[in-house]
Every structure is written in structure tokens, then in C-alpha cells.
CSV table of C-alpha atoms in Angstrom, one decimal:
chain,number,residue,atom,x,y,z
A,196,UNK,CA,-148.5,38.9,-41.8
A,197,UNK,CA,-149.3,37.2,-45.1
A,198,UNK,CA,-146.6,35.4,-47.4
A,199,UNK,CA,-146.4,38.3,-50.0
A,200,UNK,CA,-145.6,41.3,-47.0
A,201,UNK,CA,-142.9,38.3,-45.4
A,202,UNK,CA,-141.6,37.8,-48.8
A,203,UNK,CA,-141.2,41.4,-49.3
A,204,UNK,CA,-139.7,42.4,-46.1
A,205,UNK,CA,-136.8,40.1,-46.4
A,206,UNK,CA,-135.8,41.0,-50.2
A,207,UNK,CA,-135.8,44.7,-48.5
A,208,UNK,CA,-133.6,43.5,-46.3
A,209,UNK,CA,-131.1,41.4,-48.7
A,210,UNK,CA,-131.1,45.5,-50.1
A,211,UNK,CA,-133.1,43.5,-53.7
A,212,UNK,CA,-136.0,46.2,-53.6
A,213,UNK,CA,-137.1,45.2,-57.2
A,214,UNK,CA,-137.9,42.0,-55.4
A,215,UNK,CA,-139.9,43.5,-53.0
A,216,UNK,CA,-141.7,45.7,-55.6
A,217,UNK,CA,-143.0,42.5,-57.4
A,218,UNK,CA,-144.8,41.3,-54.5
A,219,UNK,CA,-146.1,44.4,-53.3
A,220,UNK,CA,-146.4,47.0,-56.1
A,221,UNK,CA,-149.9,46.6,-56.4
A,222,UNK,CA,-151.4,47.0,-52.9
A,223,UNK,CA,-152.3,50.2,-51.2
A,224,UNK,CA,-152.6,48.6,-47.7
A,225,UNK,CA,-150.7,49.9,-44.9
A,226,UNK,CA,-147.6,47.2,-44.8
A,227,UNK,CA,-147.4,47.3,-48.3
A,228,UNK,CA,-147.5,50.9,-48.8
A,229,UNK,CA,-144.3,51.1,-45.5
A,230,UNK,CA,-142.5,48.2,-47.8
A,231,UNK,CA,-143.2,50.3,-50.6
A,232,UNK,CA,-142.0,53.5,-49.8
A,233,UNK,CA,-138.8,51.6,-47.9
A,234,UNK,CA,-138.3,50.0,-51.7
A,235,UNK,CA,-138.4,53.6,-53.3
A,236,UNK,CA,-136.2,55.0,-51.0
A,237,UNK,CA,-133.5,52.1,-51.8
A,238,UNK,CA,-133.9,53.2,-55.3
A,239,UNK,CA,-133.2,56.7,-54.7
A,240,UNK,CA,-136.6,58.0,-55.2
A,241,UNK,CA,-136.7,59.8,-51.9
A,242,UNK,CA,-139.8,62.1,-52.5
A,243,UNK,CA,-142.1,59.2,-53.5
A,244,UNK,CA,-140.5,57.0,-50.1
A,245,UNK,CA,-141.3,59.8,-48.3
A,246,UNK,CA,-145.2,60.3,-49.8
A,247,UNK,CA,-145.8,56.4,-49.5
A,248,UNK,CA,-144.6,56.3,-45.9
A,249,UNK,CA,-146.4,58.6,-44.8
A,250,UNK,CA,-149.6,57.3,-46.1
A,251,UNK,CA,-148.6,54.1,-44.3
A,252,UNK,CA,-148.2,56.2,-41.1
A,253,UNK,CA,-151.9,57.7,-41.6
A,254,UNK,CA,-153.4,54.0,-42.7
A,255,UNK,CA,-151.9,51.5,-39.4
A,256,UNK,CA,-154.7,51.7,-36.8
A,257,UNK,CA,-154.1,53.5,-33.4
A,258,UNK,CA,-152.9,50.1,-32.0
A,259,UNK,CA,-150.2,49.5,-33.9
A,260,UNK,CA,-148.0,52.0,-32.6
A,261,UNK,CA,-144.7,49.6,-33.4
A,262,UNK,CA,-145.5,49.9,-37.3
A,263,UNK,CA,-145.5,53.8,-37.2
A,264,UNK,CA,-142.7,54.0,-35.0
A,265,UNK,CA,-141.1,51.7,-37.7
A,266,UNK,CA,-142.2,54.1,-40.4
A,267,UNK,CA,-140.9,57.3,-38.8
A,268,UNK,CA,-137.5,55.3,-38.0
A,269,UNK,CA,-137.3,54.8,-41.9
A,270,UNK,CA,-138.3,58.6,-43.0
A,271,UNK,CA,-135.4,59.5,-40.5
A,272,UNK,CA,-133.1,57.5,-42.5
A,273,UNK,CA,-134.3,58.8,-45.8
A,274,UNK,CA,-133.9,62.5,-44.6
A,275,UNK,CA,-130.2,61.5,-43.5
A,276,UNK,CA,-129.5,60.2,-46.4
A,277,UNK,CA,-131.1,63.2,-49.1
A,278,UNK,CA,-129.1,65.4,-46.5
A,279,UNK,CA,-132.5,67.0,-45.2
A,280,UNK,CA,-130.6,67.7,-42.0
A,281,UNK,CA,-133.7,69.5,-40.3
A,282,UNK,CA,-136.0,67.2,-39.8
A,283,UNK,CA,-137.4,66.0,-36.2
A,284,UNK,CA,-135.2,64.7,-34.0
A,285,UNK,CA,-137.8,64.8,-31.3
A,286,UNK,CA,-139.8,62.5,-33.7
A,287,UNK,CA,-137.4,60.0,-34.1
A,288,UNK,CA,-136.8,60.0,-30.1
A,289,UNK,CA,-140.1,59.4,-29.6
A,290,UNK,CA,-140.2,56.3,-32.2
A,291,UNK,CA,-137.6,54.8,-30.7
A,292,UNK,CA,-138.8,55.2,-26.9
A,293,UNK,CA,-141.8,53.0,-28.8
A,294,UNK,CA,-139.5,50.6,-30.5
A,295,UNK,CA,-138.0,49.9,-27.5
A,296,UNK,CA,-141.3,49.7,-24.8
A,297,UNK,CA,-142.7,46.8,-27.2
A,298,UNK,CA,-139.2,44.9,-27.4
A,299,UNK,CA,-138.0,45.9,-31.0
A,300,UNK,CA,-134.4,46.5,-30.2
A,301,UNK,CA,-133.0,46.4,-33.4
A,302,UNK,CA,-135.3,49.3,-35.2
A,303,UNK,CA,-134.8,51.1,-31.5
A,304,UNK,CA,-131.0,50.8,-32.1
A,305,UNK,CA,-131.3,51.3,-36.0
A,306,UNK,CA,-132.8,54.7,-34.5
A,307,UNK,CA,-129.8,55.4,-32.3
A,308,UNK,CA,-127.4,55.0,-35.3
A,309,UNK,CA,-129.6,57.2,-37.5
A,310,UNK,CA,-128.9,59.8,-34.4
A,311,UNK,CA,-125.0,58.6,-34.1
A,312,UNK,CA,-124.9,59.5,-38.1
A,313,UNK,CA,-126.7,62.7,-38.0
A,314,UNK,CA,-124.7,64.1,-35.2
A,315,UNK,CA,-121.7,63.0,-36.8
A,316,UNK,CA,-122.3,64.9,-39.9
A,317,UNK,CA,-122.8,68.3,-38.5
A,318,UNK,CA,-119.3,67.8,-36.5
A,319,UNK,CA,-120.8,67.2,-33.0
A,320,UNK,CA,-118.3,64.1,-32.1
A,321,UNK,CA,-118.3,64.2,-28.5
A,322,UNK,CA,-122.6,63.4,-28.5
A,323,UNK,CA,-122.0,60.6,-31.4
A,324,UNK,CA,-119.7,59.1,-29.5
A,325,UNK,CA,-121.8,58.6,-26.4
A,326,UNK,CA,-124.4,57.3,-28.4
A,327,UNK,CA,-122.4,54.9,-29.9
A,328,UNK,CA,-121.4,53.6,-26.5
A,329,UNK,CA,-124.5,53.0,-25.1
A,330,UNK,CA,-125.0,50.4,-27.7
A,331,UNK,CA,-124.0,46.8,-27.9
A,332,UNK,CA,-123.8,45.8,-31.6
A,333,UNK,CA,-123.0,42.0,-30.7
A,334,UNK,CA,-127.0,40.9,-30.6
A,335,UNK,CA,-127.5,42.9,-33.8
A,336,UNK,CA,-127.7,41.5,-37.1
A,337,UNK,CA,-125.2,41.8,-39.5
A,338,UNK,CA,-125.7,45.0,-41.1
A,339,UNK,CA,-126.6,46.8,-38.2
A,340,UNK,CA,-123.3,45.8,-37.0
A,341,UNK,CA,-121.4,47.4,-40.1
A,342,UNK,CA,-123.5,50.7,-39.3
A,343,UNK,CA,-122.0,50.5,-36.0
A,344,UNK,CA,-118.5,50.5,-37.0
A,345,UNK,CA,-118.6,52.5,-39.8
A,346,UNK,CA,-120.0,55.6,-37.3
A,347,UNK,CA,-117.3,54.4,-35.1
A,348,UNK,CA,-114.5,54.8,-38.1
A,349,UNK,CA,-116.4,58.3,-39.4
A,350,UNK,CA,-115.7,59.3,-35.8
A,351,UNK,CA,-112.0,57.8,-35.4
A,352,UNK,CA,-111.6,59.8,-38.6
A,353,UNK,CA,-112.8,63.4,-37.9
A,354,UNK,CA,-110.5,62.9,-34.9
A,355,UNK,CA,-107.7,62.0,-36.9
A,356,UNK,CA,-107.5,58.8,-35.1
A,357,UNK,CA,-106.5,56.4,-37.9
A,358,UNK,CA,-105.1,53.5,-36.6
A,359,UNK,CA,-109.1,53.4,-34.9
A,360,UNK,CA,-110.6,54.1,-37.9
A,361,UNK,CA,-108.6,51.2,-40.1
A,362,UNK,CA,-109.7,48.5,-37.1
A,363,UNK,CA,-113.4,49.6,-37.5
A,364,UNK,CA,-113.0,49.4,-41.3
A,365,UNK,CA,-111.8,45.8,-41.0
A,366,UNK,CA,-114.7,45.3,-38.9
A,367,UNK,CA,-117.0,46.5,-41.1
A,368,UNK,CA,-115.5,44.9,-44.2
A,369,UNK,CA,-116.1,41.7,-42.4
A,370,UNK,CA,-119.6,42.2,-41.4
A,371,UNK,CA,-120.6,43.4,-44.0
A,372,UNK,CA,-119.5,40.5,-46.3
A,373,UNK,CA,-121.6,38.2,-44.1
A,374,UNK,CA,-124.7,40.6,-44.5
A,375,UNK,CA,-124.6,39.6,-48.6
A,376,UNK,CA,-125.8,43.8,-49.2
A,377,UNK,CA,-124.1,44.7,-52.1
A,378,UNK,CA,-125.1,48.3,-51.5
A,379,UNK,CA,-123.5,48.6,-47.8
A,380,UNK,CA,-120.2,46.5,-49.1
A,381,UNK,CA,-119.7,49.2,-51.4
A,382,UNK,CA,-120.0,52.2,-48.6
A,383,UNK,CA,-117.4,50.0,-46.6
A,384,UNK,CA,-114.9,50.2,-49.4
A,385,UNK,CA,-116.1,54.0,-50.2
A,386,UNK,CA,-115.0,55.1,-46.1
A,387,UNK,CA,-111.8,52.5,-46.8
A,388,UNK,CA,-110.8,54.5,-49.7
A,389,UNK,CA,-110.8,57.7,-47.9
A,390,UNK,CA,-107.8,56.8,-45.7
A,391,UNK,CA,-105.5,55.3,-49.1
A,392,UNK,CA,-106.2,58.8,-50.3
A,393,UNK,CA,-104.2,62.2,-50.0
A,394,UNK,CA,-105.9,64.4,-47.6
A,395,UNK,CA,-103.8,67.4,-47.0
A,396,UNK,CA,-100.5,69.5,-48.6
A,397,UNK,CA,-97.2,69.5,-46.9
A,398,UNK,CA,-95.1,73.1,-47.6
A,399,UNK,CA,-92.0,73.2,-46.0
A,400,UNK,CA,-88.7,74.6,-46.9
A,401,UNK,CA,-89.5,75.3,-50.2
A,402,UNK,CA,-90.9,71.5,-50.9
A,403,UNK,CA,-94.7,70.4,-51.3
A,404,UNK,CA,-95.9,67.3,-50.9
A,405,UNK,CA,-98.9,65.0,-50.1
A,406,UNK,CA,-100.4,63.8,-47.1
A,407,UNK,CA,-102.2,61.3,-46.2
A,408,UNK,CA,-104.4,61.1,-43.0
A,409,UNK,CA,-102.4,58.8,-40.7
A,410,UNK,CA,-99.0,61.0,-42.0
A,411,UNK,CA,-101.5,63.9,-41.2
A,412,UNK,CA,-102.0,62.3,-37.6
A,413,UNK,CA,-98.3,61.5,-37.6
A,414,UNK,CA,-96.8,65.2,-38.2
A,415,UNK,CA,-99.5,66.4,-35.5
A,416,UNK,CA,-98.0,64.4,-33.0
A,417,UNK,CA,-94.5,64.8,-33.7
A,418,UNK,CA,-92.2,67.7,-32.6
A,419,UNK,CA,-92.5,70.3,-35.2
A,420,UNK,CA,-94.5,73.5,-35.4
A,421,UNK,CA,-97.5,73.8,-38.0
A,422,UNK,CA,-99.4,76.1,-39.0
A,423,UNK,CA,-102.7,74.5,-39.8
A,424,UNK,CA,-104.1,76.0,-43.0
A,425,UNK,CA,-107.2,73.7,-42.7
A,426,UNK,CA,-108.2,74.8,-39.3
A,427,UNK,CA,-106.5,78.0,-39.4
A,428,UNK,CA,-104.7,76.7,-36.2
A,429,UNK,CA,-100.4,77.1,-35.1
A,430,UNK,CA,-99.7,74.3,-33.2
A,431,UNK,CA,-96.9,71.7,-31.6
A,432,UNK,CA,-97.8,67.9,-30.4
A,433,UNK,CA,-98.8,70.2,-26.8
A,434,UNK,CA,-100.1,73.5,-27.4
A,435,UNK,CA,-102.9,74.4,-29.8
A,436,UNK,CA,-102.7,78.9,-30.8
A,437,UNK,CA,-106.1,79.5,-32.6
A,438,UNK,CA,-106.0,82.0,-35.1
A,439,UNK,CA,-109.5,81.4,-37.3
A,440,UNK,CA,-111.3,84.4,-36.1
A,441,UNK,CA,-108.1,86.6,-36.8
A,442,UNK,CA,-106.9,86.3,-40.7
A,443,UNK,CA,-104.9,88.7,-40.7
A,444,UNK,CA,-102.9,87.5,-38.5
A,445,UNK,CA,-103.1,83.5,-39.7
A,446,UNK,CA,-102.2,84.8,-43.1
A,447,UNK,CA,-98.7,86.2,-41.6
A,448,UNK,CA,-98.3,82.9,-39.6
A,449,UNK,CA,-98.5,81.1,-42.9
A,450,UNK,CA,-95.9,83.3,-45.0
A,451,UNK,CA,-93.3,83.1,-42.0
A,452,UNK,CA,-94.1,79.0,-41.5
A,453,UNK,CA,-93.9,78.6,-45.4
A,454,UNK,CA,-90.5,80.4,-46.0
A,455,UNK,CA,-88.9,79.5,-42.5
A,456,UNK,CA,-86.0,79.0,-42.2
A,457,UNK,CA,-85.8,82.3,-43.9
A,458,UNK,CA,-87.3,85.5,-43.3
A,459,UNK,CA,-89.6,87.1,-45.3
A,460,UNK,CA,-90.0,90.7,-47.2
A,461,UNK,CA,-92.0,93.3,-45.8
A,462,UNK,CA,-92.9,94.2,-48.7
A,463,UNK,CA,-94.2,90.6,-49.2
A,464,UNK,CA,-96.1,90.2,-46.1
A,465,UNK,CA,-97.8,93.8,-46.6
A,466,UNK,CA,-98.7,92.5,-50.4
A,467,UNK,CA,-100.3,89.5,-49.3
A,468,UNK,CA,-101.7,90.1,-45.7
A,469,UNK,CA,-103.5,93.8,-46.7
A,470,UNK,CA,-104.2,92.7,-50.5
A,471,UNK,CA,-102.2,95.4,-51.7
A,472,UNK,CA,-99.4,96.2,-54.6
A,473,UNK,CA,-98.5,99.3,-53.1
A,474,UNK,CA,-96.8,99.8,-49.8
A,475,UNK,CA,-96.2,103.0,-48.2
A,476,UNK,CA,-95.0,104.4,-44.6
A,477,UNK,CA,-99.2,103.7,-43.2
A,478,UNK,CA,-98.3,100.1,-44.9
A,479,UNK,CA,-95.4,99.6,-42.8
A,480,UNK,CA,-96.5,100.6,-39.6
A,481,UNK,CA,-100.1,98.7,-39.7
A,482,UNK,CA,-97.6,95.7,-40.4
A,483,UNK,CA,-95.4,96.4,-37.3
A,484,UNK,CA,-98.5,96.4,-35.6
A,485,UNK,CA,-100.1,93.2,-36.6
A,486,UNK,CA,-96.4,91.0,-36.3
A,487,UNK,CA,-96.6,92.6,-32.4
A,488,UNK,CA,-100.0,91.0,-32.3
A,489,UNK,CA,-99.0,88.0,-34.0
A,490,UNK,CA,-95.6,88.0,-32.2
A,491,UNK,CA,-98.0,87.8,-29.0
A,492,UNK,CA,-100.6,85.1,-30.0
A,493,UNK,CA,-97.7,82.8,-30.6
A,494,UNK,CA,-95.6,83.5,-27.6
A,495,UNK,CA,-96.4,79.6,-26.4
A,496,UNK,CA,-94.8,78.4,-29.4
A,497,UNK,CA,-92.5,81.3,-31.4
A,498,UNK,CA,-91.1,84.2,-31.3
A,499,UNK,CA,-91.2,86.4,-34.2
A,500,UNK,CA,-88.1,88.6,-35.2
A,501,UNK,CA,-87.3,91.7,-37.0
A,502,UNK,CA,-84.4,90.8,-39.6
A,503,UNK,CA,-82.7,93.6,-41.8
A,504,UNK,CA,-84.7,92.8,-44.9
A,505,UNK,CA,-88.3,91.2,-42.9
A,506,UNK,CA,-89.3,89.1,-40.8
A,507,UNK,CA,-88.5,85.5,-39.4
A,508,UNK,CA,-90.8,82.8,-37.3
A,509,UNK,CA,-88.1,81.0,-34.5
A,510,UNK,CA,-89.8,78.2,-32.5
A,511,UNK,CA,-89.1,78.2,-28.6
A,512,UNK,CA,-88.5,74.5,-29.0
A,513,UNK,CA,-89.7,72.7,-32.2
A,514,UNK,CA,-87.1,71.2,-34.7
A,515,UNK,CA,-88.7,72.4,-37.7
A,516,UNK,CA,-91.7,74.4,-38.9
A,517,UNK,CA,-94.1,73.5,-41.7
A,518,UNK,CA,-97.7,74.3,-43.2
A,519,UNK,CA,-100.3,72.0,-43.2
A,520,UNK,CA,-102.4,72.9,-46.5
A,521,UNK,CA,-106.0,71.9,-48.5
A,522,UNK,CA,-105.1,69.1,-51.0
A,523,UNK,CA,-106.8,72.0,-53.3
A,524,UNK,CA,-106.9,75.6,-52.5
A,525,UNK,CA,-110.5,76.6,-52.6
A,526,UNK,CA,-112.3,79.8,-51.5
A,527,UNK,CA,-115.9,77.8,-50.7
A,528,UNK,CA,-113.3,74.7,-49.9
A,529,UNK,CA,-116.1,73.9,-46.6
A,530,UNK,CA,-118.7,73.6,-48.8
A,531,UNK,CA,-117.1,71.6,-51.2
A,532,UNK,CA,-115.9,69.1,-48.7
A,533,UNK,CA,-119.4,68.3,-48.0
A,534,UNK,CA,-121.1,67.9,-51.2
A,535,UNK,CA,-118.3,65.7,-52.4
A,536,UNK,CA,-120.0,63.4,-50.6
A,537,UNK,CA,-122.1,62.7,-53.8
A,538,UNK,CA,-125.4,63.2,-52.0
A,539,UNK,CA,-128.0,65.9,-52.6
A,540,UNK,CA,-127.6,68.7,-50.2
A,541,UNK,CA,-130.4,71.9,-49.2
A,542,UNK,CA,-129.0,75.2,-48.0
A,543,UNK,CA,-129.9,74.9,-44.8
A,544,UNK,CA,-128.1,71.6,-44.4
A,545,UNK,CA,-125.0,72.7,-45.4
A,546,UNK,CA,-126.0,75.9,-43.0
A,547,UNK,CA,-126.6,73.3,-40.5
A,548,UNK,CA,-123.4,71.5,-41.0
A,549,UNK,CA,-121.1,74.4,-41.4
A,550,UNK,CA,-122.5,76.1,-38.3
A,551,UNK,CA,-123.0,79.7,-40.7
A,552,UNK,CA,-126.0,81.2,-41.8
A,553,UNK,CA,-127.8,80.0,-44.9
A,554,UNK,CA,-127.5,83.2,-46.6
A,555,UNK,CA,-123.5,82.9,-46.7
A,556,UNK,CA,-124.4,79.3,-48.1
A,557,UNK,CA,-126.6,80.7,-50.5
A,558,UNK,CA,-123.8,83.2,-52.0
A,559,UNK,CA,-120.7,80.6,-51.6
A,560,UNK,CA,-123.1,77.9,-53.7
A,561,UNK,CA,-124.2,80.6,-56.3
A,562,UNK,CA,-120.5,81.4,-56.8
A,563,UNK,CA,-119.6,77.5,-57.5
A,564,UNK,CA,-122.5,77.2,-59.3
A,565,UNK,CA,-121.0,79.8,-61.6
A,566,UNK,CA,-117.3,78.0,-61.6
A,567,UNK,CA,-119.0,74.5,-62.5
A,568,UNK,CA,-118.1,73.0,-59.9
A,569,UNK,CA,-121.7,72.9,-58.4
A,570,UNK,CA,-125.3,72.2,-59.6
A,571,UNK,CA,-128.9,72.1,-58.6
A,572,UNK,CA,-132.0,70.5,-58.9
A,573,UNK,CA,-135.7,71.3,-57.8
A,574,UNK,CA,-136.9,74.8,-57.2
A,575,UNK,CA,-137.9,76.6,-53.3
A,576,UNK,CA,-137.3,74.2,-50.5
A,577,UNK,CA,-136.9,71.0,-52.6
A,578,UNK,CA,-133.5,72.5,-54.5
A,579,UNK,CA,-131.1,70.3,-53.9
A,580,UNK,CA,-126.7,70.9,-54.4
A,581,UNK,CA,-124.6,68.2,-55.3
A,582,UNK,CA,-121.4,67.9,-57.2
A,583,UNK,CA,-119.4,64.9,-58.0
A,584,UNK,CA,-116.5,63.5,-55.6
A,585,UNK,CA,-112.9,65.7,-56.1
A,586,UNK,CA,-110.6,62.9,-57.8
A,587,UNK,CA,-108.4,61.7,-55.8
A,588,UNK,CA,-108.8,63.8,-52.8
A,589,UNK,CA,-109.9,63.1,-49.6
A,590,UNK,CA,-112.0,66.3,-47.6
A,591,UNK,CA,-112.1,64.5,-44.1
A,592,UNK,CA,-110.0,67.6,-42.7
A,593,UNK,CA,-112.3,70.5,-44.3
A,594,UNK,CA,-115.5,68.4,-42.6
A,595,UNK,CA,-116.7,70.3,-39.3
A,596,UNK,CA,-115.3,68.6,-35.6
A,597,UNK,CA,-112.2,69.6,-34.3
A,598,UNK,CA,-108.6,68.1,-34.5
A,599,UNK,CA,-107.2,66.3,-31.3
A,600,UNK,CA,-106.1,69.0,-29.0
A,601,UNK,CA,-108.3,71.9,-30.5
């Protein structure tokens, strides 16, 4: 390798890509052109990366398999990071199985975090987390090492494990100030920031207040009964009552754990339950059915009584009930949650990540898009959705994975 590649390589990896670009700019060979499109990508040019690695892919000769592998490793990471959440997986298993035959264990593991991230971000916990303990971080250099913790405190997070998630971010934070990367010391203090902020609405006996995730992960453990207007869940510190496939019913659960511990009008439940300003007799008896249902659902946990003027939620054993709320109330509240990430999102990533179809994407992104409070760029497949971070809010409990318990 000649002086000008060396020289390049290691201003890519002190994240100084302007650096690299003087020494390289000019050559169309295939180290240059991987060093290249790795430069671009650092710049946020993720088309052109994309372009230039791939030519570098097409130029290496068929023995040098380690330099392709190297260059599919890094197109991974750009599609992770433009939120291009489809791309190979089978690709980037394949480069690593490479990495790793020829000894390159720290692009093999750089691979296995890519993995760790990508899973993580579509909700799937349990596989992120078995990746992430196959791996030994210790032999790593430095900035591999803040990847590592910083997929172990997205995972603490997600599970609501916070006291985890605040020893990882020390980790990191320390690592990453040895790695000198301004870049990855400011996406330490970016997941730092998410735990300092409110993440959820307390409503409770006619008070509202903020929430942030370890008081989140502090209420869920304690001895009260919440209704769980994030997950759509009613639930003590032992027993977990889905109710997200029946809204009917969850929308009951909500009124009763909002008001408790007093009862609330029929005519208020049928109003906000059926969507309705009129109640008649048919009213009335579709609600008697539905609080039998609901009286049913939450037998583990409540009973549900008929008072003179409504109805009233009376927990078998829990002190007090409250509601666990959105920091904001938001119809398309999912989507939201992960586009205030900052980065460029594609329908079918969000489909992806939300586990729904793209269609229902398509129409809940058209309708922010409408309210300003999304916009795209690019037209066909390269349209891209972003919207800038909701101030002062954090979304980790609108993000998909479950709580503990679920």
C-alpha cells in the first residue's frame, strides 16, 4: 500500500475525511476509489459513497477477496445509516464469513455491530442481544468499543433497563474520548441526552406530570396498576393484560384508569369509546357489553363496577391506578418516533421497522406531510422522510420492542 492510500486510511479513521479527500481525490484506482466513497459517505453524500464503492468492488482483482468484503462491510453501514433498512443481509454475512477466514477481526466484528444495529432498530432485541454477546470488544480499538456499548445502552433502553443503559453510556463516553472522533463523541452525548429527557405523561387523579425513563422503569415496577397508553397495555409489577388489538376496549381502560378513584359517566364512556354525541338505548347496551368484555380481560388485575351514575375500575390488589401517556398525543405518534431520529427514512423502512405495510406508511406520512411535521426529498425509490427531533422529548417508548414483562 503506498504512502498516499496509508495516509488516507488513517485520516478516515480519525473521522477527518477532508483529509483523506486531499490525498486521494484524484485517483480512480480501486483503494482510492473504497477510501473515496468511505470519505463521501462521512460527509453525508450517501448516493455518491455508494456509486464509488461499488466501482471499487468491480475494480479489486478476484484475489483480493478481503478488500471487497471490506467494501460491502462499509455499503452496509451506509444503508444503516440513510435508513435503507432492505438491503442484503445475506451480503454482509457473507463479507464477514470473509473478514474473518483471512484474520480481519475488527471489520468481521465491525460487521457484527452493523447486524447488532440493524436488528435493534426494527425492535428485534432478543437477536441483537445475542450478537452482542458473542463479541469481545476488549481487543477492539477504541471506537469499535463505543459501537459496542452504545448497541448495548440502545438495547438496555428499549427494555427500559436504565440503570444498564447509564453504565454503557459511561462506557462509551470514556472510549470514545480516547478514540479523538469528534463525530462518534457527539452520538455518545446524543443517546446520553435521551435518558435526561421526559419520555412519557403521568395522569392520575386528576394530576399530569412528566416522566422520565428510569421514573418510567420505576412506576412499572412498583405496585400500582397502569394502563399503558404507549403500548396499549394494563399492567401491575406481575401481570401484563394486552389490549392493542382491541381499542375499544383499551379506550374504556383509559377513561376508568384516568378518573379512578371515581367513576365515570356513561354517557362519557359511550361519547368517547363509540365517537358519538348522541347516546340512545342501542348506545347503552353496546356499552354494557363492551365493560362485560373489558370487566373480563382485566379480571387478573380489576374488577370493573356498575355505580349509580357509571362506571368505576377497583384493583384486586394495587394501591393506586394511573395512565402511562405519549409525552405528545399523536395520531402517526410510531412514525414520528422514528424519524425524529434526524435521519432520512424510505417507506419501506419505516414499513420494516413498524412491522405494517408500506401502504399504511404511505397514508400516515402523506397526512404529516400535510400538518408540517414531515418532509421529503428524491422522487420513486430514492424519496427519503425526515423531520427534525421533537424538542425536548424523548420517543424511546413509541420505538418497536417490547416493555419488560410484555
Amino acid at each position: 500500500m503506498d504512502s498516499l492510500i496509508t495516509a488516507a486510511s488513517r485520516a478516515l479513521t480519525a473521522g477527518d475525511p477532508l483529509g483523506a479527500l486531499n490525498r486521494v481525490a484524484l485517483r480512480d484506482d480501486a483503494p482510492a476509489l473504497a477510501l473515496r466513497g468511505i470519505a463521501m459517505a462521512q460527509l453525508g453524500d450517501f448516493e455518491r459513497a455508494k456509486a464509488l464503492l461499488r466501482r471499487a468492488v468491480r475494480t479489486f482483482g478476484p484475489k483480493e477477496a478481503v478488500a471487497r468484503a471490506r467494501c460491502v462491510v462499509a455499503e452496509a453501514e451506509i444503508a444503516l445509516v440513510s435508513r435503507d433498512l432492505t438491503w442484503a443481509a445475506k451480503a454482509l454475512d457473507t463479507a464477514r464469513a470473509t473478514l474473518e477466514a483471512h484474520g480481519d477481526r475488527v471489520n468481521a466484528a465491525h460487521a457484527r455491530y452493523l447486524e447488532a444495529r440493524h436488528l435493534l432498530l426494527i425492535g428485534r432485541l432478543e437477536e441483537a442481544e445475542r450478537i452482542l454477546a458473542g463479541l469481545d470488544p476488549t481487543p477492539l480499538p477504541p471506537a469499535m468499543r463505543t459501537a459496542h456499548e452504545l448497541v448495548a445502552a440502545g438495547i438496555a433502553m428499549r427494555r427500559l433497563q436504565t440503570q444498564a443503559a447509564h453504565a454503557a453510556l459511561a462506557r462509551a463516553e470514556s472510549v470514545a474520548h480516547r478514540a479523538g472522533i469528534p463525530a462518534l463523541e457527539a452520538e455518545v452525548d446524543s443517546a446520553s441526552h435521551v435518558l435526561n429527557t421526559p419520555a412519557a405523561r403521568l395522569i392520575g387523579q386528576g394530576e399530569e406530570r412528566l416522566l422520565r425513563l428510569e421514573e418510567v422503569e420505576a412506576l412499572l415496577a412498583s405496585e400500582a396498576l397502569v394502563v399503558d397508553a404507549c403500548r396499549h397495555v394494563v399492567r401491575d409489577a406481575h401481570t401484563v393484560v394486552s389490549l392493542s388489538r382491541r381499542p375499544v376496549l383499551f379506550t374504556l381502560a383509559r377513561l376508568l384508569g384516568e378518573t379512578w378513584p371515581e367513576c365515570v359517566p356513561r354517557d362519557r364512556l359511550i361519547a368517547q369509546a363509540f365517537r358519538t354525541t348522541f347516546a340512545d338505548d342501542s348506545h347503552r347496551v353496546r356499552l354494557r357489553v363492551e365493560v362485560g368484555r373489558l370487566r373480563t380481560a382485566l379480571s387478573p388485575l380489576a374488577d370493573v363496577r356498575a355505580t349509580k351514575h357509571g362506571f368505576e375500575l377497583v384493583p384486586h390488589s394495587a394501591g393506586e391506578v394511573v395512565v402511562l401517556a405519549r409525552p405528545i398525543e399523536e395520531k402517526h405518534a410510531a412514525v414520528l418516533a422514528l424519524l425524529a431520529d434526524g435521519e432520512p427514512w424510505s417507506s419501506s423502512a419505516l414499513a420494516l421497522a413498524l412491522g405494517t405495510s408500506q401502504r399504511t406508511v404511505q397514508r400516515a406520512l402523506d397526512a404529516l406531510a400535510a400538518e408540517g411535521k414531515a418532509q421529503s426529498f428524491g422522487h420513486g425509490r430514492a424519496r427519503r422522510w425526515m423531520t427534525p427531533p421533537m424538542p425536548g422529548f424523548t420517543t424511546t417508548l413509541l420505538l418497536p420492542g417490547p416493555y419488560p414483562g410484555s
